[in-house]
Amino acid sequence: MNPLLARLHPYPFERWRELTSDIVPPAGLPTISLGIGEPRHATPALIEEALVRALPGLSSYPSTLGEPALREAIAGWVQRRYGVAVDPGTQVLPVNGSREALFAFAQTVIDPTRPGATVVCPNPFYQIYEGAALLAGAQTVFVPSDPARGFAADWGAVDEATWARTQLLYVCSPGNPTGAVMPLAEWRHLFELSDRHGFVIASDECYSEIYFSDEPPLGSLQAARALGRDAFPRLVAFTSLSKRSNVPGLRSGFVAGDAALLKAFLLYRTYHGSAMGPMVQRASAAAWNDETHVAANRELYRAKFAQVLPLLAGVLDVALPDAAFYLWAGIPGGGDEVAWARGLLAQYNVHVLPGRLLAREVPGHRPANPGQGRVRLALVAPIAECLEAARRIVSYTESLR
Ligand SMILES: Cc1ncc(COP(=O)(O)O)c(C=O)c1O
């Protein structure tokens, strides 16, 4: 067996199942889950129809590079969304959801034969970054989020010696679970570090289309272009249809950026067998070419947050995030959020995810585990269900006073 498999940590939902296996929630209250961040709005008909129309595609092997129509649809979307021109031939690749791409990219980029191969990740973070790093033979270094700056990552916590051995940096903007969006100044800082030390930046932007202000989140390609980095050196952006278009089952996204990195990634993907099915390619092109359903989807989230947040703000330390569909809420008194979440499940049959399950403990950081005292609430269920969950959380919190 590959010994590196033993270094993987159980997934947060698995841990939560273990931590609650002894709980029997009240039978009279239907279960509500704010735990899993899986979109639950309806898939737009135009995507389903495009998928069905493309069924004849079953009879042929797809190419890993993707069909020109899909690559052009993606490049067109990048141009409209970010005002950035990318070459559909060399600067774009379709991927089977951003998760597999975020994982596979580390296997392409990391050279485990160089001493101290390091991958830097935010903390809290999406667990795939860590698994990708460990299975590529690298070690992980975690960067704490700073509550005083809306949970932005505190890159200054990483010393120069660590940056010097870093081969890959994962960035998540808008962040999961914090919803924080990285401003241009932060990108400038990371690009300077990348220039100085030669590491690659993988920018996870899968929540880019769910936001609450009038200004869409800044994308990494947009930041690079604004700073005169026209060829996106050492930068690859990861974008997904799952949340934007409510198609988590389609498994579709794209990567875009540095052409030399994408050439190597294409080679890796060819051997790994990561070509996107022809039907998925056609449905994806239809999705990238339409923005009406994306605006409607965003409005559903905005309405939900506008109604749910005032209820929760009365009892939890919580604020409207920049983007994404999570609330990263502090529990009263900032105590043991695992015990708090277990109590909520036991008394009110509502699942939330304890913050420490989404983060790692780092000795010397304060707090050592940045998820401590916080819970992640995913507002993905229909509005009535989210409101009912919020009311139960209010009752639960008041019962503890
Ligand atoms: C931060 C982050 N990145 C990537 C993904 C993967 O999304 P997908 O593979 O559906 O594109 C998720 C899914 O929840 C996520 O939360």
Short mmCIF file of C-alpha atoms and ligand atoms in Angstrom, two decimals:
data_model
loop_
_atom_site.label_atom_id
_atom_site.label_comp_id
_atom_site.label_asym_id
_atom_site.label_seq_id
_atom_site.Cartn_x
_atom_site.Cartn_y
_atom_site.Cartn_z
CA MET A 1 0.00 0.00 0.00
CA ASN A 2 1.02 3.60 -0.52
CA PRO A 3 2.20 4.58 2.99
CA LEU A 4 1.16 8.19 2.39
CA LEU A 5 -2.50 7.11 2.59
CA ALA A 6 -2.01 6.64 6.32
CA ARG A 7 -1.28 10.37 6.65
CA LEU A 8 -4.77 11.41 5.49
CA HIS A 9 -7.19 12.79 8.08
CA PRO A 10 -10.84 11.70 8.23
CA TYR A 11 -13.14 14.07 6.40
CA PRO A 12 -14.98 16.65 8.62
CA PHE A 13 -18.41 15.06 8.01
CA GLU A 14 -17.05 11.65 8.93
CA ARG A 15 -15.66 13.10 12.16
CA TRP A 16 -19.02 14.75 12.87
CA ARG A 17 -20.83 11.43 12.33
CA GLU A 18 -18.47 9.76 14.78
CA LEU A 19 -18.84 12.55 17.34
CA THR A 20 -22.65 12.28 17.23
CA SER A 21 -23.15 8.53 16.83
CA ASP A 22 -24.50 8.30 20.41
CA ILE A 23 -27.10 11.07 19.97
CA VAL A 24 -30.79 10.33 19.42
CA PRO A 25 -32.39 13.62 18.33
CA PRO A 26 -36.01 14.37 19.28
CA ALA A 27 -38.26 12.33 17.02
CA GLY A 28 -40.93 15.04 16.80
CA LEU A 29 -38.63 17.57 15.08
CA PRO A 30 -37.62 16.95 11.46
CA THR A 31 -33.86 16.94 10.87
CA ILE A 32 -32.41 20.13 9.39
CA SER A 33 -28.83 20.11 8.16
CA LEU A 34 -26.77 23.27 7.94
CA GLY A 35 -23.73 21.01 8.03
CA ILE A 36 -22.93 20.05 4.46
CA GLY A 37 -22.13 22.82 1.95
CA GLU A 38 -23.92 21.21 -0.95
CA PRO A 39 -26.08 23.46 -3.15
CA ARG A 40 -29.79 22.59 -2.95
CA HIS A 41 -31.40 25.11 -5.30
CA ALA A 42 -32.93 23.68 -8.48
CA THR A 43 -30.74 22.96 -11.51
CA PRO A 44 -31.71 25.30 -14.38
CA ALA A 45 -33.70 23.60 -17.15
CA LEU A 46 -31.36 24.94 -19.83
CA ILE A 47 -28.51 22.84 -18.41
CA GLU A 48 -30.60 19.68 -18.10
CA GLU A 49 -31.85 20.13 -21.66
CA ALA A 50 -28.35 20.68 -23.06
CA LEU A 51 -27.21 17.50 -21.29
CA VAL A 52 -30.04 15.44 -22.77
CA ARG A 53 -29.52 16.87 -26.26
CA ALA A 54 -25.88 15.80 -26.04
CA LEU A 55 -26.62 12.12 -25.32
CA PRO A 56 -25.28 11.00 -28.73
CA GLY A 57 -21.89 12.03 -27.32
CA LEU A 58 -21.92 8.73 -25.39
CA SER A 59 -20.57 6.97 -28.44
CA SER A 60 -17.20 8.73 -28.55
CA TYR A 61 -14.15 9.21 -26.32
CA PRO A 62 -13.64 12.83 -25.28
CA SER A 63 -10.25 14.54 -25.42
CA THR A 64 -8.69 15.69 -22.15
CA LEU A 65 -8.16 19.15 -23.63
CA GLY A 66 -11.94 19.52 -24.13
CA GLU A 67 -13.97 20.57 -27.15
CA PRO A 68 -13.21 24.00 -28.67
CA ALA A 69 -16.83 25.09 -28.01
CA LEU A 70 -16.42 24.51 -24.27
CA ARG A 71 -13.00 26.15 -24.07
CA GLU A 72 -14.35 29.15 -25.96
CA ALA A 73 -17.41 29.37 -23.70
CA ILE A 74 -15.09 29.37 -20.67
CA ALA A 75 -12.78 32.01 -22.16
CA GLY A 76 -15.84 34.11 -23.02
CA TRP A 77 -17.07 33.86 -19.43
CA VAL A 78 -13.66 34.84 -18.04
CA GLN A 79 -13.66 37.87 -20.36
CA ARG A 80 -17.17 38.96 -19.35
CA ARG A 81 -16.77 38.27 -15.64
CA TYR A 82 -13.21 39.53 -15.08
CA GLY A 83 -12.46 41.65 -18.15
CA VAL A 84 -9.49 39.37 -18.81
CA ALA A 85 -8.64 37.73 -22.13
CA VAL A 86 -7.41 34.13 -21.87
CA ASP A 87 -6.35 32.00 -24.84
CA PRO A 88 -8.86 29.11 -25.05
CA GLY A 89 -6.17 26.98 -26.71
CA THR A 90 -3.47 27.21 -24.04
CA GLN A 91 -4.74 29.01 -20.93
CA VAL A 92 -7.93 27.05 -20.17
CA LEU A 93 -8.69 23.39 -19.33
CA PRO A 94 -12.03 21.80 -18.37
CA VAL A 95 -11.97 19.76 -15.15
CA ASN A 96 -14.41 17.31 -13.56
CA GLY A 97 -15.29 19.64 -10.69
CA SER A 98 -12.75 21.81 -8.92
CA ARG A 99 -12.18 19.18 -6.21
CA GLU A 100 -10.45 16.67 -8.46
CA ALA A 101 -8.49 19.45 -10.11
CA LEU A 102 -7.31 20.95 -6.81
CA PHE A 103 -6.12 17.47 -5.85
CA ALA A 104 -4.55 16.50 -9.16
CA PHE A 105 -2.78 19.84 -9.51
CA ALA A 106 -0.60 19.15 -6.47
CA GLN A 107 0.41 15.81 -8.00
CA THR A 108 1.53 17.72 -11.11
CA VAL A 109 3.34 20.56 -9.38
CA ILE A 110 5.07 19.04 -6.34
CA ASP A 111 8.61 17.70 -6.61
CA PRO A 112 8.89 15.51 -3.49
CA THR A 113 12.58 14.85 -4.15
CA ARG A 114 13.45 18.44 -3.22
CA PRO A 115 14.16 18.73 0.52
CA GLY A 116 11.32 20.03 2.68
CA ALA A 117 8.69 20.12 -0.09
CA THR A 118 5.98 22.31 1.44
CA VAL A 119 2.40 23.26 0.61
CA VAL A 120 0.95 26.30 2.37
CA CYS A 121 -2.80 26.26 3.12
CA PRO A 122 -5.18 28.65 4.86
CA ASN A 123 -6.59 27.53 8.23
CA PRO A 124 -9.54 26.79 8.38
CA PHE A 125 -9.50 25.25 4.94
CA TYR A 126 -11.03 22.86 2.41
CA GLN A 127 -9.58 19.49 3.34
CA ILE A 128 -8.69 18.46 -0.20
CA TYR A 129 -5.68 20.85 -0.12
CA GLU A 130 -4.16 18.91 2.74
CA GLY A 131 -4.84 15.47 1.25
CA ALA A 132 -3.43 16.59 -2.09
CA ALA A 133 -0.25 17.85 -0.43
CA LEU A 134 0.25 14.74 1.70
CA LEU A 135 -0.32 12.29 -1.16
CA ALA A 136 2.10 14.30 -3.32
CA GLY A 137 4.75 13.68 -0.65
CA ALA A 138 4.83 17.24 0.68
CA GLN A 139 4.32 18.62 4.16
CA THR A 140 1.67 21.19 5.03
CA VAL A 141 2.02 24.56 6.69
CA PHE A 142 -1.16 26.29 7.90
CA VAL A 143 -1.80 30.03 7.89
CA PRO A 144 -4.18 31.30 10.60
CA SER A 145 -7.18 33.46 9.75
CA ASP A 146 -7.41 36.79 11.53
CA PRO A 147 -10.84 37.46 13.12
CA ALA A 148 -9.94 41.16 13.37
CA ARG A 149 -9.77 41.39 9.56
CA GLY A 150 -12.92 39.46 8.67
CA PHE A 151 -11.03 36.15 8.92
CA ALA A 152 -8.56 37.05 6.17
CA ALA A 153 -5.51 34.75 6.13
CA ASP A 154 -2.56 36.18 8.05
CA TRP A 155 0.21 35.47 5.48
CA GLY A 156 2.67 37.34 7.69
CA ALA A 157 2.57 34.36 10.07
CA VAL A 158 4.71 32.39 7.57
CA ASP A 159 8.45 33.05 7.83
CA GLU A 160 10.83 33.49 4.89
CA ALA A 161 12.52 30.12 5.42
CA THR A 162 9.14 28.40 5.05
CA TRP A 163 8.24 30.38 1.93
CA ALA A 164 11.67 29.42 0.52
CA ARG A 165 10.82 25.71 0.60
CA THR A 166 7.17 26.21 -0.43
CA GLN A 167 6.30 24.71 -3.80
CA LEU A 168 2.55 25.32 -3.80
CA LEU A 169 0.20 27.76 -2.07
CA TYR A 170 -3.55 27.15 -1.92
CA VAL A 171 -5.65 30.29 -1.68
CA CYS A 172 -9.44 30.20 -1.25
CA SER A 173 -11.24 33.42 -2.15
CA PRO A 174 -14.14 33.72 -1.44
CA GLY A 175 -13.12 31.54 1.48
CA ASN A 176 -14.75 28.42 2.82
CA PRO A 177 -15.85 28.68 5.62
CA THR A 178 -15.17 32.37 6.25
CA GLY A 179 -16.55 33.94 3.06
CA ALA A 180 -13.64 36.42 3.05
CA VAL A 181 -12.56 37.82 -0.34
CA MET A 182 -8.91 38.73 -0.93
CA PRO A 183 -8.32 42.34 -1.98
CA LEU A 184 -5.77 43.42 -4.61
CA ALA A 185 -3.15 44.44 -2.01
CA GLU A 186 -3.07 40.90 -0.67
CA TRP A 187 -2.69 39.46 -4.16
CA ARG A 188 0.22 41.85 -4.78
CA HIS A 189 1.89 40.56 -1.62
CA LEU A 190 1.40 36.90 -2.62
CA PHE A 191 2.62 37.51 -6.18
CA GLU A 192 5.77 39.16 -4.80
CA LEU A 193 6.37 36.18 -2.53
CA SER A 194 5.79 33.80 -5.46
CA ASP A 195 8.27 35.77 -7.61
CA ARG A 196 10.85 35.72 -4.86
CA HIS A 197 10.54 32.04 -3.95
CA GLY A 198 9.23 30.46 -7.14
CA PHE A 199 6.15 28.73 -5.70
CA VAL A 200 2.94 28.13 -7.63
CA ILE A 201 -0.40 29.61 -6.52
CA ALA A 202 -3.59 27.53 -6.85
CA SER A 203 -6.49 29.92 -6.40
CA ASP A 204 -9.74 28.19 -5.44
CA GLU A 205 -12.61 30.45 -6.57
CA CYS A 206 -15.55 28.04 -6.54
CA TYR A 207 -17.78 30.47 -4.58
CA SER A 208 -17.05 33.47 -6.81
CA GLU A 209 -20.63 33.93 -8.03
CA ILE A 210 -22.43 33.96 -4.67
CA TYR A 211 -21.91 37.40 -3.16
CA PHE A 212 -23.84 40.04 -1.30
CA SER A 213 -22.55 43.48 -2.31
CA ASP A 214 -22.86 45.13 -5.72
CA GLU A 215 -19.22 44.40 -6.43
CA PRO A 216 -18.41 40.86 -7.56
CA PRO A 217 -15.40 39.26 -5.79
CA LEU A 218 -12.01 40.03 -7.30
CA GLY A 219 -10.64 37.02 -9.18
CA SER A 220 -6.97 36.01 -9.18
CA LEU A 221 -6.64 36.37 -12.97
CA GLN A 222 -8.17 39.84 -12.69
CA ALA A 223 -5.71 40.72 -9.91
CA ALA A 224 -2.79 39.43 -11.99
CA ARG A 225 -3.88 41.45 -15.01
CA ALA A 226 -4.37 44.59 -12.88
CA LEU A 227 -0.78 44.20 -11.67
CA GLY A 228 0.64 43.76 -15.16
CA ARG A 229 1.14 39.99 -14.91
CA ASP A 230 -0.43 39.33 -18.28
CA ALA A 231 0.76 35.74 -18.72
CA PHE A 232 -0.29 34.81 -15.14
CA PRO A 233 3.16 33.48 -14.12
CA ARG A 234 2.89 30.58 -11.63
CA LEU A 235 -0.84 31.20 -11.16
CA VAL A 236 -3.78 28.88 -11.87
CA ALA A 237 -7.40 29.73 -10.98
CA PHE A 238 -9.94 26.97 -10.19
CA THR A 239 -13.58 27.75 -10.95
CA SER A 240 -16.65 25.53 -10.67
CA LEU A 241 -20.19 25.27 -11.96
CA SER A 242 -21.36 23.36 -8.85
CA LYS A 243 -22.37 26.39 -6.78
CA ARG A 244 -22.73 28.96 -9.57
CA SER A 245 -25.25 26.90 -11.50
CA ASN A 246 -26.55 24.40 -8.89
CA VAL A 247 -25.06 21.37 -10.62
CA PRO A 248 -22.87 19.64 -8.02
CA GLY A 249 -23.76 16.33 -9.67
CA LEU A 250 -22.52 17.42 -13.09
CA ARG A 251 -18.88 17.52 -11.90
CA SER A 252 -17.75 20.43 -13.99
CA GLY A 253 -15.37 23.33 -13.63
CA PHE A 254 -12.28 24.75 -15.28
CA VAL A 255 -8.75 25.85 -14.57
CA ALA A 256 -7.22 28.90 -16.22
CA GLY A 257 -3.91 30.70 -16.02
CA ASP A 258 -0.21 30.07 -16.66
CA ALA A 259 0.04 28.21 -20.01
CA ALA A 260 3.22 26.32 -19.06
CA LEU A 261 1.58 24.94 -15.91
CA LEU A 262 -1.55 23.99 -17.81
CA LYS A 263 0.55 22.15 -20.40
CA ALA A 264 2.07 20.01 -17.64
CA PHE A 265 -1.35 19.59 -16.03
CA LEU A 266 -2.82 18.43 -19.34
CA LEU A 267 -0.07 15.81 -19.62
CA TYR A 268 -0.78 14.61 -16.07
CA ARG A 269 -4.52 14.55 -16.72
CA THR A 270 -4.12 12.54 -19.90
CA TYR A 271 -2.48 9.71 -17.95
CA HIS A 272 -4.82 10.09 -15.00
CA GLY A 273 -7.81 9.73 -17.34
CA SER A 274 -9.51 12.99 -16.42
CA ALA A 275 -11.29 13.83 -19.68
CA MET A 276 -14.74 15.37 -19.24
CA GLY A 277 -17.62 13.40 -20.81
CA PRO A 278 -19.03 14.90 -24.01
CA MET A 279 -22.52 15.42 -22.53
CA VAL A 280 -21.07 17.21 -19.53
CA GLN A 281 -18.98 19.37 -21.86
CA ARG A 282 -22.06 20.49 -23.85
CA ALA A 283 -24.13 21.12 -20.72
CA SER A 284 -21.22 23.06 -19.21
CA ALA A 285 -20.85 25.26 -22.29
CA ALA A 286 -24.58 26.09 -22.05
CA ALA A 287 -24.14 26.96 -18.36
CA TRP A 288 -21.10 29.22 -18.89
CA ASN A 289 -22.92 31.00 -21.73
CA ASP A 290 -25.89 31.97 -19.56
CA GLU A 291 -25.81 34.48 -16.71
CA THR A 292 -29.55 34.90 -16.08
CA HIS A 293 -29.83 31.78 -13.93
CA VAL A 294 -26.71 32.80 -11.98
CA ALA A 295 -28.20 36.18 -11.05
CA ALA A 296 -31.47 34.48 -10.01
CA ASN A 297 -29.54 31.98 -7.87
CA ARG A 298 -27.60 34.79 -6.20
CA GLU A 299 -30.87 36.57 -5.36
CA LEU A 300 -32.15 33.43 -3.60
CA TYR A 301 -29.07 33.43 -1.37
CA ARG A 302 -29.34 37.16 -0.74
CA ALA A 303 -32.98 36.83 0.35
CA LYS A 304 -32.10 33.90 2.59
CA PHE A 305 -29.20 35.69 4.30
CA ALA A 306 -31.30 38.88 4.70
CA GLN A 307 -33.95 36.95 6.64
CA VAL A 308 -31.86 34.43 8.56
CA LEU A 309 -28.97 36.66 9.66
CA PRO A 310 -30.98 39.09 11.86
CA LEU A 311 -32.41 36.14 13.82
CA LEU A 312 -29.00 34.56 14.40
CA ALA A 313 -27.22 37.85 15.07
CA GLY A 314 -29.33 38.17 18.23
CA VAL A 315 -27.70 35.08 19.75
CA LEU A 316 -24.42 34.36 17.89
CA ASP A 317 -21.34 36.36 16.94
CA VAL A 318 -22.09 36.47 13.23
CA ALA A 319 -21.93 38.94 10.32
CA LEU A 320 -22.77 38.98 6.63
CA PRO A 321 -19.74 37.50 4.79
CA ASP A 322 -18.28 39.03 1.62
CA ALA A 323 -19.41 35.98 -0.35
CA ALA A 324 -20.18 32.20 -0.41
CA PHE A 325 -23.14 30.57 1.34
CA TYR A 326 -21.76 30.04 4.85
CA LEU A 327 -22.00 31.81 8.17
CA TRP A 328 -18.87 31.42 10.30
CA ALA A 329 -20.51 32.04 13.63
CA GLY A 330 -19.01 32.42 17.08
CA ILE A 331 -20.95 30.61 19.79
CA PRO A 332 -21.84 32.53 22.98
CA GLY A 333 -18.81 32.84 25.22
CA GLY A 334 -16.56 31.30 22.55
CA GLY A 335 -16.44 27.96 24.39
CA ASP A 336 -16.44 24.36 23.24
CA GLU A 337 -18.28 24.41 19.93
CA VAL A 338 -18.30 20.61 19.63
CA ALA A 339 -20.27 20.33 22.87
CA TRP A 340 -22.51 23.20 21.73
CA ALA A 341 -23.22 21.58 18.34
CA ARG A 342 -23.87 18.20 19.96
CA GLY A 343 -26.39 19.86 22.30
CA LEU A 344 -28.11 21.56 19.37
CA LEU A 345 -28.48 18.22 17.60
CA ALA A 346 -29.63 16.41 20.74
CA GLN A 347 -32.25 18.99 21.66
CA TYR A 348 -33.31 20.54 18.33
CA ASN A 349 -32.25 18.10 15.59
CA VAL A 350 -30.18 20.69 13.71
CA HIS A 351 -26.76 19.77 12.28
CA VAL A 352 -24.02 22.41 12.12
CA LEU A 353 -20.31 21.80 11.64
CA PRO A 354 -18.01 22.51 14.62
CA GLY A 355 -15.27 24.88 13.50
CA ARG A 356 -12.35 22.78 14.73
CA LEU A 357 -13.26 20.01 12.29
CA LEU A 358 -12.49 22.42 9.43
CA ALA A 359 -9.11 23.49 10.78
CA ARG A 360 -5.87 22.13 12.21
CA GLU A 361 -4.34 22.90 15.54
CA VAL A 362 -1.03 24.74 15.17
CA PRO A 363 1.04 25.15 18.35
CA GLY A 364 2.02 28.79 18.77
CA HIS A 365 -1.02 30.16 16.92
CA ARG A 366 -3.71 31.92 18.97
CA PRO A 367 -6.09 30.21 19.16
CA ALA A 368 -4.15 27.04 18.30
CA ASN A 369 -7.19 25.85 16.36
CA PRO A 370 -8.84 28.85 14.62
CA GLY A 371 -12.13 26.97 14.37
CA GLN A 372 -12.44 26.73 18.14
CA GLY A 373 -15.57 28.47 19.44
CA ARG A 374 -17.05 28.77 15.92
CA VAL A 375 -19.52 26.76 13.90
CA ARG A 376 -20.10 26.72 10.14
CA LEU A 377 -23.70 27.13 9.04
CA ALA A 378 -24.36 26.36 5.36
CA LEU A 379 -27.49 28.19 4.22
CA VAL A 380 -28.19 25.84 1.33
CA ALA A 381 -31.63 24.50 2.29
CA PRO A 382 -34.81 26.27 1.13
CA ILE A 383 -35.50 29.53 2.95
CA ALA A 384 -38.29 28.14 5.17
CA GLU A 385 -36.00 25.37 6.40
CA CYS A 386 -33.14 27.81 7.10
CA LEU A 387 -35.52 30.08 9.02
CA GLU A 388 -36.81 27.14 11.05
CA ALA A 389 -33.21 26.14 11.85
CA ALA A 390 -32.44 29.72 12.92
CA ARG A 391 -35.47 29.78 15.23
CA ARG A 392 -34.37 26.50 16.82
CA ILE A 393 -30.83 27.88 17.28
CA VAL A 394 -32.30 30.96 18.99
CA SER A 395 -34.38 28.76 21.35
CA TYR A 396 -31.39 26.53 22.05
CA THR A 397 -29.07 29.45 22.79
CA GLU A 398 -31.63 31.08 25.05
CA SER A 399 -32.15 27.81 26.91
CA LEU A 400 -28.42 27.76 27.75
CA ARG A 401 -28.38 31.20 29.37
C1 LIG B 1 -13.58 25.60 -1.00
C2 LIG B 1 -14.06 24.55 -1.95
N1 LIG B 1 -13.34 24.30 -3.04
C3 LIG B 1 -13.72 23.36 -3.94
C4 LIG B 1 -14.88 22.64 -3.75
C5 LIG B 1 -15.22 21.58 -4.75
O1 LIG B 1 -16.31 21.87 -5.53
P1 LIG B 1 -16.58 21.12 -6.89
O2 LIG B 1 -15.68 19.92 -6.95
O3 LIG B 1 -18.01 20.73 -6.85
O4 LIG B 1 -16.25 22.08 -7.98
C6 LIG B 1 -15.68 22.88 -2.62
C7 LIG B 1 -16.91 22.09 -2.41
O5 LIG B 1 -17.59 22.14 -1.45
C8 LIG B 1 -15.25 23.87 -1.71
O6 LIG B 1 -15.97 24.15 -0.60
#
